[in-house]
mmCIF file of C-alpha atoms in Angstrom:
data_model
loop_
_atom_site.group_PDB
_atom_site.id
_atom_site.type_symbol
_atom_site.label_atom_id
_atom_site.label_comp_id
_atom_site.label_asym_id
_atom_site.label_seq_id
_atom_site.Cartn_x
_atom_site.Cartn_y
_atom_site.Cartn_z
ATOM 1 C CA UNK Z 1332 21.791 -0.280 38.395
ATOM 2 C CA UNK Z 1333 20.239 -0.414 34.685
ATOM 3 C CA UNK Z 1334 22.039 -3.420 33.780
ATOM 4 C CA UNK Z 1335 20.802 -5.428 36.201
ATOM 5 C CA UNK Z 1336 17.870 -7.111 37.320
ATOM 6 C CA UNK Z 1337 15.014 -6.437 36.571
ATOM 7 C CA UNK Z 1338 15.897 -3.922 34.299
ATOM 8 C CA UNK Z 1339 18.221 -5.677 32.584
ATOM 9 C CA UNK Z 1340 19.086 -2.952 29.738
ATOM 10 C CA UNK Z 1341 22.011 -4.076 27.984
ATOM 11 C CA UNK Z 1342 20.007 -7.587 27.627
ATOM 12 C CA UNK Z 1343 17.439 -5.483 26.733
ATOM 13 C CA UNK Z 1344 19.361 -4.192 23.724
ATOM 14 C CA UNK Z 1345 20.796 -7.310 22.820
ATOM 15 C CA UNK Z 1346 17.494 -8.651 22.197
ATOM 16 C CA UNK Z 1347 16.609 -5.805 20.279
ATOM 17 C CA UNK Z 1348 19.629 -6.289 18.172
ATOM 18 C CA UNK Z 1349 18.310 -9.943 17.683
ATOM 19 C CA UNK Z 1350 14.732 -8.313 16.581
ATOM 20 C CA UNK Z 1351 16.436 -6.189 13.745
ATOM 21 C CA UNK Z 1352 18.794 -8.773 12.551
ATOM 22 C CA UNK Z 1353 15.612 -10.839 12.118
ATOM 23 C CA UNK Z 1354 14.227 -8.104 10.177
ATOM 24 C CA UNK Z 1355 16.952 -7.765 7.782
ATOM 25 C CA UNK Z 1356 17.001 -10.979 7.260
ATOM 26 C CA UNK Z 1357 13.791 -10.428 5.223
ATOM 27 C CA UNK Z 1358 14.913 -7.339 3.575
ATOM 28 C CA UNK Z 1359 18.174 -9.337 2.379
ATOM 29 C CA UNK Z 1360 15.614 -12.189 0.911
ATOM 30 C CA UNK Z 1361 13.664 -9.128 -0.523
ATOM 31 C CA UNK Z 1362 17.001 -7.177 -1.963
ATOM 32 C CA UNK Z 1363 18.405 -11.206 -2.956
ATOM 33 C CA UNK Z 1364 15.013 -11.689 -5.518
ATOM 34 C CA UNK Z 1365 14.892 -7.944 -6.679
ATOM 35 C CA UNK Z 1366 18.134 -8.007 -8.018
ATOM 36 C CA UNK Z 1367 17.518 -11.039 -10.083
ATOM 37 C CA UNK Z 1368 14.232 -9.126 -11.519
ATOM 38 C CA UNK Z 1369 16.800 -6.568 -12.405
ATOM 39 C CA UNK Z 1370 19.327 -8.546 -13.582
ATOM 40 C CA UNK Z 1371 21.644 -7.295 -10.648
ATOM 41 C CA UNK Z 1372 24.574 -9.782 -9.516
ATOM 42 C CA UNK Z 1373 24.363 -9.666 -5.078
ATOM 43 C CA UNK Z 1374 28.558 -8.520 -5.136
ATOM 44 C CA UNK Z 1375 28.874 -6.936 -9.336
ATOM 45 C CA UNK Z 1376 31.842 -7.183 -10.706
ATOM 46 C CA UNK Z 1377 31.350 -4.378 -12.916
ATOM 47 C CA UNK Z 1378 32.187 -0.701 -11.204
ATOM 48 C CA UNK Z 1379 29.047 0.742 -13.550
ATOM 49 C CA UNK Z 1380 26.503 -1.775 -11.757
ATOM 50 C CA UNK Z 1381 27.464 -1.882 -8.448
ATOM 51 C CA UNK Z 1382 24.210 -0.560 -6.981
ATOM 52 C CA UNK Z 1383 25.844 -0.972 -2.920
ATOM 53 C CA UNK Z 1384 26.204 2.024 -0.868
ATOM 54 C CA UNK Z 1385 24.081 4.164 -2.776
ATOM 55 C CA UNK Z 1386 21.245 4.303 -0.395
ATOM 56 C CA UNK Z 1387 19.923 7.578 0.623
ATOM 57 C CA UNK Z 1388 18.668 8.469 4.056
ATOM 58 C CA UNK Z 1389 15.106 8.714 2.433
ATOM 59 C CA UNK Z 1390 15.776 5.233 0.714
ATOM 60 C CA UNK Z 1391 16.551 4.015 4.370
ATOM 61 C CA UNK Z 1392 13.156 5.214 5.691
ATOM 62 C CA UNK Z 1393 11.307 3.930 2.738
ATOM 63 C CA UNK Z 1394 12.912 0.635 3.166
ATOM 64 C CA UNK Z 1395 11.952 0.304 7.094
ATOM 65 C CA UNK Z 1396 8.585 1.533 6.902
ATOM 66 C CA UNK Z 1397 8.170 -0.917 3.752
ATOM 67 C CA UNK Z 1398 9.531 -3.805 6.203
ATOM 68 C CA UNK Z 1399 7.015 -2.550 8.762
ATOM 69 C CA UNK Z 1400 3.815 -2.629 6.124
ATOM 70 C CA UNK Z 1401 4.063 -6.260 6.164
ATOM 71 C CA UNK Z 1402 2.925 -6.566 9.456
ATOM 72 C CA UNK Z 1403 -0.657 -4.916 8.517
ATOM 73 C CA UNK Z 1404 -0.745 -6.289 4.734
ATOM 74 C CA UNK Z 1405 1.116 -10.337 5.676
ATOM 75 C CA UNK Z 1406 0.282 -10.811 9.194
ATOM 76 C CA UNK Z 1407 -2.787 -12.528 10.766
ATOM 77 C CA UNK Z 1408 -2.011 -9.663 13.607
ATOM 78 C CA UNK Z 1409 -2.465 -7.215 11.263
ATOM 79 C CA UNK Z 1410 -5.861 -8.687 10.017
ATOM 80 C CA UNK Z 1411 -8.355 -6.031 12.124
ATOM 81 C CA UNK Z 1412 -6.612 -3.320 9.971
ATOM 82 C CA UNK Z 1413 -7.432 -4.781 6.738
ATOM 83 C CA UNK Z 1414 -10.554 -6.127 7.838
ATOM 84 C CA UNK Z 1415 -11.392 -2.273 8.401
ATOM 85 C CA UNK Z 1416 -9.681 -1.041 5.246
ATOM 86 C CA UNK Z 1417 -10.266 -3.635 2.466
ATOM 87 C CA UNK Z 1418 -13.616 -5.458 3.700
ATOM 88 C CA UNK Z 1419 -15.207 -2.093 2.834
ATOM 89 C CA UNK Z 1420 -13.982 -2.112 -0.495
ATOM 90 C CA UNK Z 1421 -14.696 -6.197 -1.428
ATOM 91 C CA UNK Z 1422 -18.100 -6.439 -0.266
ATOM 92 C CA UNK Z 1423 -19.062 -2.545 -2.817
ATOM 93 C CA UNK Z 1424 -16.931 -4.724 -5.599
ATOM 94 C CA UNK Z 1425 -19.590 -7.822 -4.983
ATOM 95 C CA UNK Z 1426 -22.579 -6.450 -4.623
ATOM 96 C CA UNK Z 1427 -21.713 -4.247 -7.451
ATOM 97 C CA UNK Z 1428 -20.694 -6.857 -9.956
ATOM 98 C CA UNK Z 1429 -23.247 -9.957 -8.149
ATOM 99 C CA UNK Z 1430 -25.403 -10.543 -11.286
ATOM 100 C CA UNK Z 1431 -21.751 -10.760 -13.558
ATOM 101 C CA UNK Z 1432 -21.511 -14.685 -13.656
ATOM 102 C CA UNK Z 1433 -17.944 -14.418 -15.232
ATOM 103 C CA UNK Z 1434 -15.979 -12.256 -12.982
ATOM 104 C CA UNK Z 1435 -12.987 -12.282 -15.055
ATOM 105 C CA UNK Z 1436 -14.518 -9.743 -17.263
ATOM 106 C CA UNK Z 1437 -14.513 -7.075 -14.757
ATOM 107 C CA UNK Z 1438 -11.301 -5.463 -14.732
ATOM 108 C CA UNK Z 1439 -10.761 -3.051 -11.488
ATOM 109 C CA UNK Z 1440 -7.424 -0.923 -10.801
ATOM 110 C CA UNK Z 1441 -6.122 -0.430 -7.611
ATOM 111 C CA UNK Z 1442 -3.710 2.771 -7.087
ATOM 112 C CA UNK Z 1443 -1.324 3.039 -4.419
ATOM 113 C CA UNK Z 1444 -1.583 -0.909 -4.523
ATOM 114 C CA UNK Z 1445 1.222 -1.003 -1.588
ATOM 115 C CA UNK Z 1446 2.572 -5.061 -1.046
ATOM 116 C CA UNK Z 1447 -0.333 -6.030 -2.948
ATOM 117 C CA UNK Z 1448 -2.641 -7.510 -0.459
ATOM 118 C CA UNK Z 1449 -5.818 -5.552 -2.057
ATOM 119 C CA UNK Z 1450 -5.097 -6.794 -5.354
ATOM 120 C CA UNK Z 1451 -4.542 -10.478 -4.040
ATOM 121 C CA UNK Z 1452 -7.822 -10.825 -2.153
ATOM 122 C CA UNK Z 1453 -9.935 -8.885 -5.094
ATOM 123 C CA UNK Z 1454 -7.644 -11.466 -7.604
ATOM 124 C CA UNK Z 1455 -9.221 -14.277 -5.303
ATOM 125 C CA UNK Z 1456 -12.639 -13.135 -5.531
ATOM 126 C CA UNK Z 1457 -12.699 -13.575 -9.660
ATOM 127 C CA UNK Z 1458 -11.707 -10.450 -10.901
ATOM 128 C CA UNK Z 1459 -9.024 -9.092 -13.207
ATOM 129 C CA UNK Z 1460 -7.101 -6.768 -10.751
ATOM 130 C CA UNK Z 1461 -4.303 -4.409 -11.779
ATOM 131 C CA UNK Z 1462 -2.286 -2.700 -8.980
ATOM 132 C CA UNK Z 1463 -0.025 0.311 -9.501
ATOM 133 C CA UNK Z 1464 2.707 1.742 -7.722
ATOM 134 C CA UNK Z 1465 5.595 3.823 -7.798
ATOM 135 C CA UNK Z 1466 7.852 3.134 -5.496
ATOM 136 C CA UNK Z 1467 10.103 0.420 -5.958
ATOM 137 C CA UNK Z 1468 10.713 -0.181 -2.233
ATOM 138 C CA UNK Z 1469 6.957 -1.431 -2.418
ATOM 139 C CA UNK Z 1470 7.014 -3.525 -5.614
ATOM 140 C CA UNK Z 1471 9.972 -5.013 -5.247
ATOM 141 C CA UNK Z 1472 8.688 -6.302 -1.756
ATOM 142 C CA UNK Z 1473 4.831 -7.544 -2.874
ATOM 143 C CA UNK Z 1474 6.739 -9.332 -6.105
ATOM 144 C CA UNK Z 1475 8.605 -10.727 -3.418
ATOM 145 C CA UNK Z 1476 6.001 -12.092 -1.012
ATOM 146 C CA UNK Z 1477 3.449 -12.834 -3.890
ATOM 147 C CA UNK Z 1478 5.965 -14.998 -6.058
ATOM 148 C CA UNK Z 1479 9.049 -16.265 -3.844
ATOM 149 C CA UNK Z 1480 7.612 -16.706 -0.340
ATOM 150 C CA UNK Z 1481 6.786 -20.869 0.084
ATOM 151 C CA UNK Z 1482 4.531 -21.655 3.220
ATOM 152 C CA UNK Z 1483 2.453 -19.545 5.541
ATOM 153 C CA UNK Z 1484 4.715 -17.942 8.618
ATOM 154 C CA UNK Z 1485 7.786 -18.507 6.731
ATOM 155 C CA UNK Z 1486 9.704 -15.337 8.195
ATOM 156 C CA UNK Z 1487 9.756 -14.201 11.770
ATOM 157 C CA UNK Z 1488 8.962 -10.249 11.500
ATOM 158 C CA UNK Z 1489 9.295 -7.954 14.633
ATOM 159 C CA UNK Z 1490 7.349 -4.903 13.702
ATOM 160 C CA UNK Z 1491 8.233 -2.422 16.312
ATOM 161 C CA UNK Z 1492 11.834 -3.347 17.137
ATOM 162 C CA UNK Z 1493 12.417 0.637 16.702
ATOM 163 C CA UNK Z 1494 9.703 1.616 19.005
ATOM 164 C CA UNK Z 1495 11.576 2.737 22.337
ATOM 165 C CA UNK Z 1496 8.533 5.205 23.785
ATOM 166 C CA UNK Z 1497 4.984 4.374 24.932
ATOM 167 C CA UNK Z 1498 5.763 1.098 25.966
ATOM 168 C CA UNK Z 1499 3.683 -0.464 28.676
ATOM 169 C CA UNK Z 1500 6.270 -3.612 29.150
ATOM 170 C CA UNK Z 1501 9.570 -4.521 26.396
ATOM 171 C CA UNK Z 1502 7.730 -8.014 25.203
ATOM 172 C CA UNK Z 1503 5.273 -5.359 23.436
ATOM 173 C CA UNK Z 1504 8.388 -3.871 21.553
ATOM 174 C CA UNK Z 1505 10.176 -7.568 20.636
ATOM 175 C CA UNK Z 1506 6.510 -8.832 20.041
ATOM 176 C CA UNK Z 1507 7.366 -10.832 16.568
ATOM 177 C CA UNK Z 1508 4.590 -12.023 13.698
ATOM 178 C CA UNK Z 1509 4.649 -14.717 11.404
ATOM 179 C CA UNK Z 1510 4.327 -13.147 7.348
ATOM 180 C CA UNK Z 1511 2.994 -14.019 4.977
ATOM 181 C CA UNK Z 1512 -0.206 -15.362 6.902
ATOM 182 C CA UNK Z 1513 -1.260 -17.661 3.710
ATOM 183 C CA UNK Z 1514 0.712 -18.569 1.025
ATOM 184 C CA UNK Z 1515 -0.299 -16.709 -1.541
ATOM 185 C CA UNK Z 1516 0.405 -19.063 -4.276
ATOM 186 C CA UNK Z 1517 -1.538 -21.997 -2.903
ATOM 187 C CA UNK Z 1518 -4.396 -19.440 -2.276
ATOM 188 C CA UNK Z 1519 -4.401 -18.394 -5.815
ATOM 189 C CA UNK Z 1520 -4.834 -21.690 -6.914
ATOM 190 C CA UNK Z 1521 -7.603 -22.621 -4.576
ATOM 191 C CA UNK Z 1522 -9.742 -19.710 -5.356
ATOM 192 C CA UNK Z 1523 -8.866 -20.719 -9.575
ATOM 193 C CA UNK Z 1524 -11.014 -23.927 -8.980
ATOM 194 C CA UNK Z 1525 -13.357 -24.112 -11.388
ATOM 195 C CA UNK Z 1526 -12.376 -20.728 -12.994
ATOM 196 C CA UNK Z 1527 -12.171 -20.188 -17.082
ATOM 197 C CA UNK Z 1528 -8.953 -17.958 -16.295
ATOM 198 C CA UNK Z 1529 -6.266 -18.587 -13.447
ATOM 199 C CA UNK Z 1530 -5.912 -16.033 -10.939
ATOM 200 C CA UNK Z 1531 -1.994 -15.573 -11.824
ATOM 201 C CA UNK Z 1532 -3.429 -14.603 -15.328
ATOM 202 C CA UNK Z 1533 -5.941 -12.094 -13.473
ATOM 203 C CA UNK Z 1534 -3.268 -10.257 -11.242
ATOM 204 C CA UNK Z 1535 -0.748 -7.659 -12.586
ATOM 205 C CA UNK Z 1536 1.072 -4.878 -11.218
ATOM 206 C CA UNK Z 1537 1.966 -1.565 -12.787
ATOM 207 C CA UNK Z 1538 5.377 0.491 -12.208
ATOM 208 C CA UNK Z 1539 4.336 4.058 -12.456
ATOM 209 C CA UNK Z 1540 3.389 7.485 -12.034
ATOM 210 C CA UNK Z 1541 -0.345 7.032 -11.752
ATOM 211 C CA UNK Z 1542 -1.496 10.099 -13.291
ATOM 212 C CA UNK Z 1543 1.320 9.597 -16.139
ATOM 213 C CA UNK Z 1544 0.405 6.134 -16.887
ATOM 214 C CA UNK Z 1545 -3.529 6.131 -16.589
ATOM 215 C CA UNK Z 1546 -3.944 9.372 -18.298
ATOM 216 C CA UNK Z 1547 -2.539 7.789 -21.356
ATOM 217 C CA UNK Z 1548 -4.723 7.079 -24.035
ATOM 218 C CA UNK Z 1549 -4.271 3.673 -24.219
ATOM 219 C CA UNK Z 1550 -5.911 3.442 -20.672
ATOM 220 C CA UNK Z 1551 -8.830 5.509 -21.411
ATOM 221 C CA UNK Z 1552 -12.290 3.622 -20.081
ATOM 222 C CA UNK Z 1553 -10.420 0.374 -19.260
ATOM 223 C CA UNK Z 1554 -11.604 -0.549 -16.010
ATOM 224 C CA UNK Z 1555 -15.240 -1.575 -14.357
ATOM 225 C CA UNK Z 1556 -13.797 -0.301 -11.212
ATOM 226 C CA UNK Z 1557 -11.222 1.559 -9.464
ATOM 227 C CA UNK Z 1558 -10.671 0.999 -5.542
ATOM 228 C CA UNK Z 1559 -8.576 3.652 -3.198
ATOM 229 C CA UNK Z 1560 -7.705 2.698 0.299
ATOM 230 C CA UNK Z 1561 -5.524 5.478 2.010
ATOM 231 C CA UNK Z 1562 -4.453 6.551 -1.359
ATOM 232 C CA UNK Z 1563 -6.361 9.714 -2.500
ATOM 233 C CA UNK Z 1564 -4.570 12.034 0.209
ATOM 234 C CA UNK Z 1565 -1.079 11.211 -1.157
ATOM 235 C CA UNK Z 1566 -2.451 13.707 -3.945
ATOM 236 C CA UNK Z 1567 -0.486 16.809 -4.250
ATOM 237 C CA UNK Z 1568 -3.231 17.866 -6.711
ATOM 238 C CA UNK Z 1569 -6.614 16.106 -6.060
ATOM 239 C CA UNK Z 1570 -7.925 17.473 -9.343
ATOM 240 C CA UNK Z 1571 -5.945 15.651 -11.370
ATOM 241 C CA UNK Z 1572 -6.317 12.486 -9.333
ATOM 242 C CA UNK Z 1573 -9.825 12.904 -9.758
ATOM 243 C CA UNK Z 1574 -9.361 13.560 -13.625
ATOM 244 C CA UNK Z 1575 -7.213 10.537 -14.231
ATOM 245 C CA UNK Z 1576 -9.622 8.433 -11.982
ATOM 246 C CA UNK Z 1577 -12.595 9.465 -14.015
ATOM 247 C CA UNK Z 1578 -10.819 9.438 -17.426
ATOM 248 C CA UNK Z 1579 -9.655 5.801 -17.089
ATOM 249 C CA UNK Z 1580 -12.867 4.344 -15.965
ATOM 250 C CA UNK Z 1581 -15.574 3.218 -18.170
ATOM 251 C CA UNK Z 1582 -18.859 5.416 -18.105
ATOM 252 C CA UNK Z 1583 -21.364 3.909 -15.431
ATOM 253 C CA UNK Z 1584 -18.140 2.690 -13.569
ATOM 254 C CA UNK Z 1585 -17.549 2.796 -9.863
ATOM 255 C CA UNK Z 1586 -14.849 4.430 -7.803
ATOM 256 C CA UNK Z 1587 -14.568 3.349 -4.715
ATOM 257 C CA UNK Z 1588 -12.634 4.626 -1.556
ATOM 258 C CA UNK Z 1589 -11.601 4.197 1.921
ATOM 259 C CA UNK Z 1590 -9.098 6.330 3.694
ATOM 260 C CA UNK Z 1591 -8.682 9.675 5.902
ATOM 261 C CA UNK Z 1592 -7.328 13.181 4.480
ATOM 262 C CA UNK Z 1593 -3.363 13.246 6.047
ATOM 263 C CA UNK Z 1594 -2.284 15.571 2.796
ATOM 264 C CA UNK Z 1595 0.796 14.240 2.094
ATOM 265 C CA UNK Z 1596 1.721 17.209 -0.454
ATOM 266 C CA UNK Z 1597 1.605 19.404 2.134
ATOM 267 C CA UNK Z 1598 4.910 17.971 3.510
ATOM 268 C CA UNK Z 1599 6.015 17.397 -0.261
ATOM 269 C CA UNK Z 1600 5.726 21.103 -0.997
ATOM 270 C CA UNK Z 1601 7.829 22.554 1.002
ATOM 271 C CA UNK Z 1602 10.941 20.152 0.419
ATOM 272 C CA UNK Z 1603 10.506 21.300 -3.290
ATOM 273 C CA UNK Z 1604 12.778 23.765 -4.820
ATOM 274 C CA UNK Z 1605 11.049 27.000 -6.337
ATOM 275 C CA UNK Z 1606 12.231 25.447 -9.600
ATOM 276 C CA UNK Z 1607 10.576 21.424 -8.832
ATOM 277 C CA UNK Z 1608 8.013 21.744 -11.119
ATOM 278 C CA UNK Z 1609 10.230 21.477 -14.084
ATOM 279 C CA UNK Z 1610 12.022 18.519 -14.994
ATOM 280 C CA UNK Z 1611 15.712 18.612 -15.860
ATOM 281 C CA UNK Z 1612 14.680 19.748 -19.159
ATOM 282 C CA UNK Z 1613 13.185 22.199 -18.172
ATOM 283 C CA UNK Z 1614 9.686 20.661 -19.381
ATOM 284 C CA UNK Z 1615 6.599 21.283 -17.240
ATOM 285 C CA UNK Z 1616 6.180 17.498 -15.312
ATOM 286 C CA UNK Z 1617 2.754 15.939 -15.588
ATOM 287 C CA UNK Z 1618 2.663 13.464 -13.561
ATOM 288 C CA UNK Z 1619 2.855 13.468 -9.595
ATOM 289 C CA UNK Z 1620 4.905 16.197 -8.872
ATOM 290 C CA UNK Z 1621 3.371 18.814 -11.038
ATOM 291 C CA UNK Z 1622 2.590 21.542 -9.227
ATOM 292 C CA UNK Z 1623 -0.700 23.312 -7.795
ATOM 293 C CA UNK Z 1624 -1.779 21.806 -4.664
ATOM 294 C CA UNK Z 1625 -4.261 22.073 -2.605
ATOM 295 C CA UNK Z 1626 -5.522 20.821 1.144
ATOM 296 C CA UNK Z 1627 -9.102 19.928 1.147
ATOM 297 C CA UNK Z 1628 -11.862 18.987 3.523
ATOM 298 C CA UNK Z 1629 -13.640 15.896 3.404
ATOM 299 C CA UNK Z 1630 -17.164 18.056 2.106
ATOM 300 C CA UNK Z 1631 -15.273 19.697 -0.558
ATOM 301 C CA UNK Z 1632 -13.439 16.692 -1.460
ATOM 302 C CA UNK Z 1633 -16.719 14.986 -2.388
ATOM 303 C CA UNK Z 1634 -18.282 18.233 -3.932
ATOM 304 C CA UNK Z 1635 -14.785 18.126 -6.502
ATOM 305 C CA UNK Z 1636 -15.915 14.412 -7.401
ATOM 306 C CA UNK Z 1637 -19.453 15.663 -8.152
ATOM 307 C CA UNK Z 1638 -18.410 18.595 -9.779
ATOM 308 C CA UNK Z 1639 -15.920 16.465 -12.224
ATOM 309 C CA UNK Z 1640 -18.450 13.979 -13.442
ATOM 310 C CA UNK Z 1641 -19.555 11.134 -10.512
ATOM 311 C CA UNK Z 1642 -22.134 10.653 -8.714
ATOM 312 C CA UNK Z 1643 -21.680 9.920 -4.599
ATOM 313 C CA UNK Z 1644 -23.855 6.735 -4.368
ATOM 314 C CA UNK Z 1645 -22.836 5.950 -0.707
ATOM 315 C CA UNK Z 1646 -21.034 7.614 1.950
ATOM 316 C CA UNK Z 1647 -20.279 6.694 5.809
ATOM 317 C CA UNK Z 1648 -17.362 7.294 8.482
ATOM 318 C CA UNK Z 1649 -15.896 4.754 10.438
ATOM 319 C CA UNK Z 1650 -16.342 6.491 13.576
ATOM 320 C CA UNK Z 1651 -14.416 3.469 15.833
ATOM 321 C CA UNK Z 1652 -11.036 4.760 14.386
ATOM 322 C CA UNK Z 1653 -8.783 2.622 12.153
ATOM 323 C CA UNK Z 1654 -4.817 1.787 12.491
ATOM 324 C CA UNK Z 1655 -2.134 2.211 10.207
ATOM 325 C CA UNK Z 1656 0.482 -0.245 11.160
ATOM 326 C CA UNK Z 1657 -0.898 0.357 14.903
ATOM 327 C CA UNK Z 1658 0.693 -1.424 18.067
ATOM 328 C CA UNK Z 1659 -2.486 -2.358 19.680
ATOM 329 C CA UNK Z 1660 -0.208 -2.658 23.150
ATOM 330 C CA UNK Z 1661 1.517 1.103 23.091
ATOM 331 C CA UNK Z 1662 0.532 3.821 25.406
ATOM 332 C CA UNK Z 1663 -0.416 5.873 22.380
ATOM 333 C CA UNK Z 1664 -2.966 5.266 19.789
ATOM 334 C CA UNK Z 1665 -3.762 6.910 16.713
ATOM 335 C CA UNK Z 1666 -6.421 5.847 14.676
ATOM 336 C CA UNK Z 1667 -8.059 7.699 11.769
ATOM 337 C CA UNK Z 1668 -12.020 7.844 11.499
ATOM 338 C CA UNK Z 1669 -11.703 6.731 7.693
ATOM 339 C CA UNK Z 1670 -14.207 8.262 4.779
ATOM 340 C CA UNK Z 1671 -15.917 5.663 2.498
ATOM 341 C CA UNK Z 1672 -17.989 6.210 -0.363
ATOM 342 C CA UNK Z 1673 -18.987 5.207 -3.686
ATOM 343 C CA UNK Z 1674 -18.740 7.239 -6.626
ATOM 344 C CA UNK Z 1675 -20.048 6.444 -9.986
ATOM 345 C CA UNK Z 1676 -19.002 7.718 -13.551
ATOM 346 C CA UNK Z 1677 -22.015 9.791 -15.180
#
């Protein structure tokens, strides 16, 4: 009865099938460029850098959801999300840097920088932007769309092919986007019109452990500005986010932030081995791993930034409720009523 009208399962499932295959067809574009970055042949030759059929389960997961981000960071679909994510965030970075007539002097660092959409639009705006992140899934896939993708809508993407429950009808679960929704090279050189320094000069991306790399000396008061969005809850100690934040901006800088409180170390600590917070030397890790975390509320979140050396300038809620890769068409809905302040270094 199922395979026929008007259910129509099995042609149901076809079509699905169709959706994913259209899906890898990106992630093979993505793996195709990454290897090159890594010096990685597609089919090795040699048995010590054959890198196929290594993936984890985890690696899997990271490498769907990372598929699935493109849809809120590439998509003109996904453009209410960032409107109510990174909007925030660029209109505090130009109203606190309006009187700076050369805006390539102001340096701001953006953690957690995901497929890079943050850093582009701030790049856009005049500034020297420098994203980090630490998983490769992610930077292998903004390098990707930033520097190899050639028009806008290039690549059909079907964001919730894998979505099976809530549905109201099945075009809401083989609804497809277009990605990226500009192309980000032809963008970068519009907004370099009449600029002393290109924008591909003003953009740069970091491979690291956040608190590793910023805590570093080398980094200490570097940047005007540093700008979280959905970042400062990945934190399995806030205190040291908070530490690093503070110790790599410049007195009298600003740190900006958007995002809810969905503790992500909470999960982390209990996968951990009683033995995790040694690395396999048996060395104490610093970086994001380290033990000694800690769950807390959005009051004593911003009493820990006070306490360690800001100053809360601004703070608000989004009480509408923001997305997070959110089909606007399912059954269910959740949406996070997002924190945003502004915090300056005393």
């Amino acid at each position: 009865m199922l395979a026929a009208p008007p259910f129509n399962i099995l042609s149901n499932l076809e079509r699905v099938d169709d959706a994913i295959d259209a899906n890898a067809a990106i992630a093979h574009e993505i793996l195709t460029t990454g290897l090159a970055s890594f010096g990685l042949a597609l089919e090795p030759r040699d048995p010590a850098l054959d890198w196929r059929n290594c993936a984890t389960t985890s690696d899997m997961d990271k490498a769907r959801t990372t598929i699935r981000q493109f849809y809120r960071d590439w998509s003109q679909e996904g453009s209410s999300e960032r409107q109510a994510s990174y909007d925030p965030v660029m209109q505090d970075v130009a109203k606190e840097f309006s009187k700076v007539n050369d805006k390539s002097t102001i340096r701001i660092l953006v953690p957690g920088a995901g497929l890079g959409r943050l850093v582009f639009e701030l790049c856009k705006m005049g500034y020297d932007v420098e994203g980090n992140e630490i998983s490769y899934h992610q930077l292998i896939a903004s390098s990707w769309v930033l520097n190899n993708t050639e028009k806008p809508d290039q690549f059909q993407l079907y964001p919730f092919a894998f979505e099976f429950s809530n549905l109201i009808n099945r075009q809401h679960q083989l609804r497809h986007v277009g990605i990226p929704d500009v192309y980000p090279a032809a963008a970068l050189d519009a907004a370099s019109a009449g600029m002393k320094v290109h924008a591909c000069e003003r953009m740069n991306m970091t491979a690291a452990d956040f608190l590793v790399h910023y805590g570093d000396p080398s980094n200490q008061e570097t940047f005007d500005a540093v700008t979280t969005v959905f970042f400062i809850d990945t934190a399995p100690n806030i205190v040291r986010y908070v530490e690093v934040i503070r110790y790599c901006l410049k007195t009298g800088g600003v740190w900006i932030n958007v995002g809810p409180l969905l503790w992500h170390g909470a999960e982390r600590s209990l996968a951990h081995k009683p033995d995790s917070s040694q690395d396999e030397s048996g060395s104490e890790k610093g970086g994001i791993e380290q033990p000694g975390g800690v769950e807390l509320s959005e009051e004593e979140v911003l009493l820990l930034v006070e306490r360690m050396g800001f100053k809360i300038e601004k703070h608000e809620y989004h009480t509408e409720g923001v997305g997070y890769i959110s089909n606007a068409d399912s059954m269910l809905q959740n949406l996070y009523r997002v924190s945003h302040w502004v915090a300056r270094k005393s």
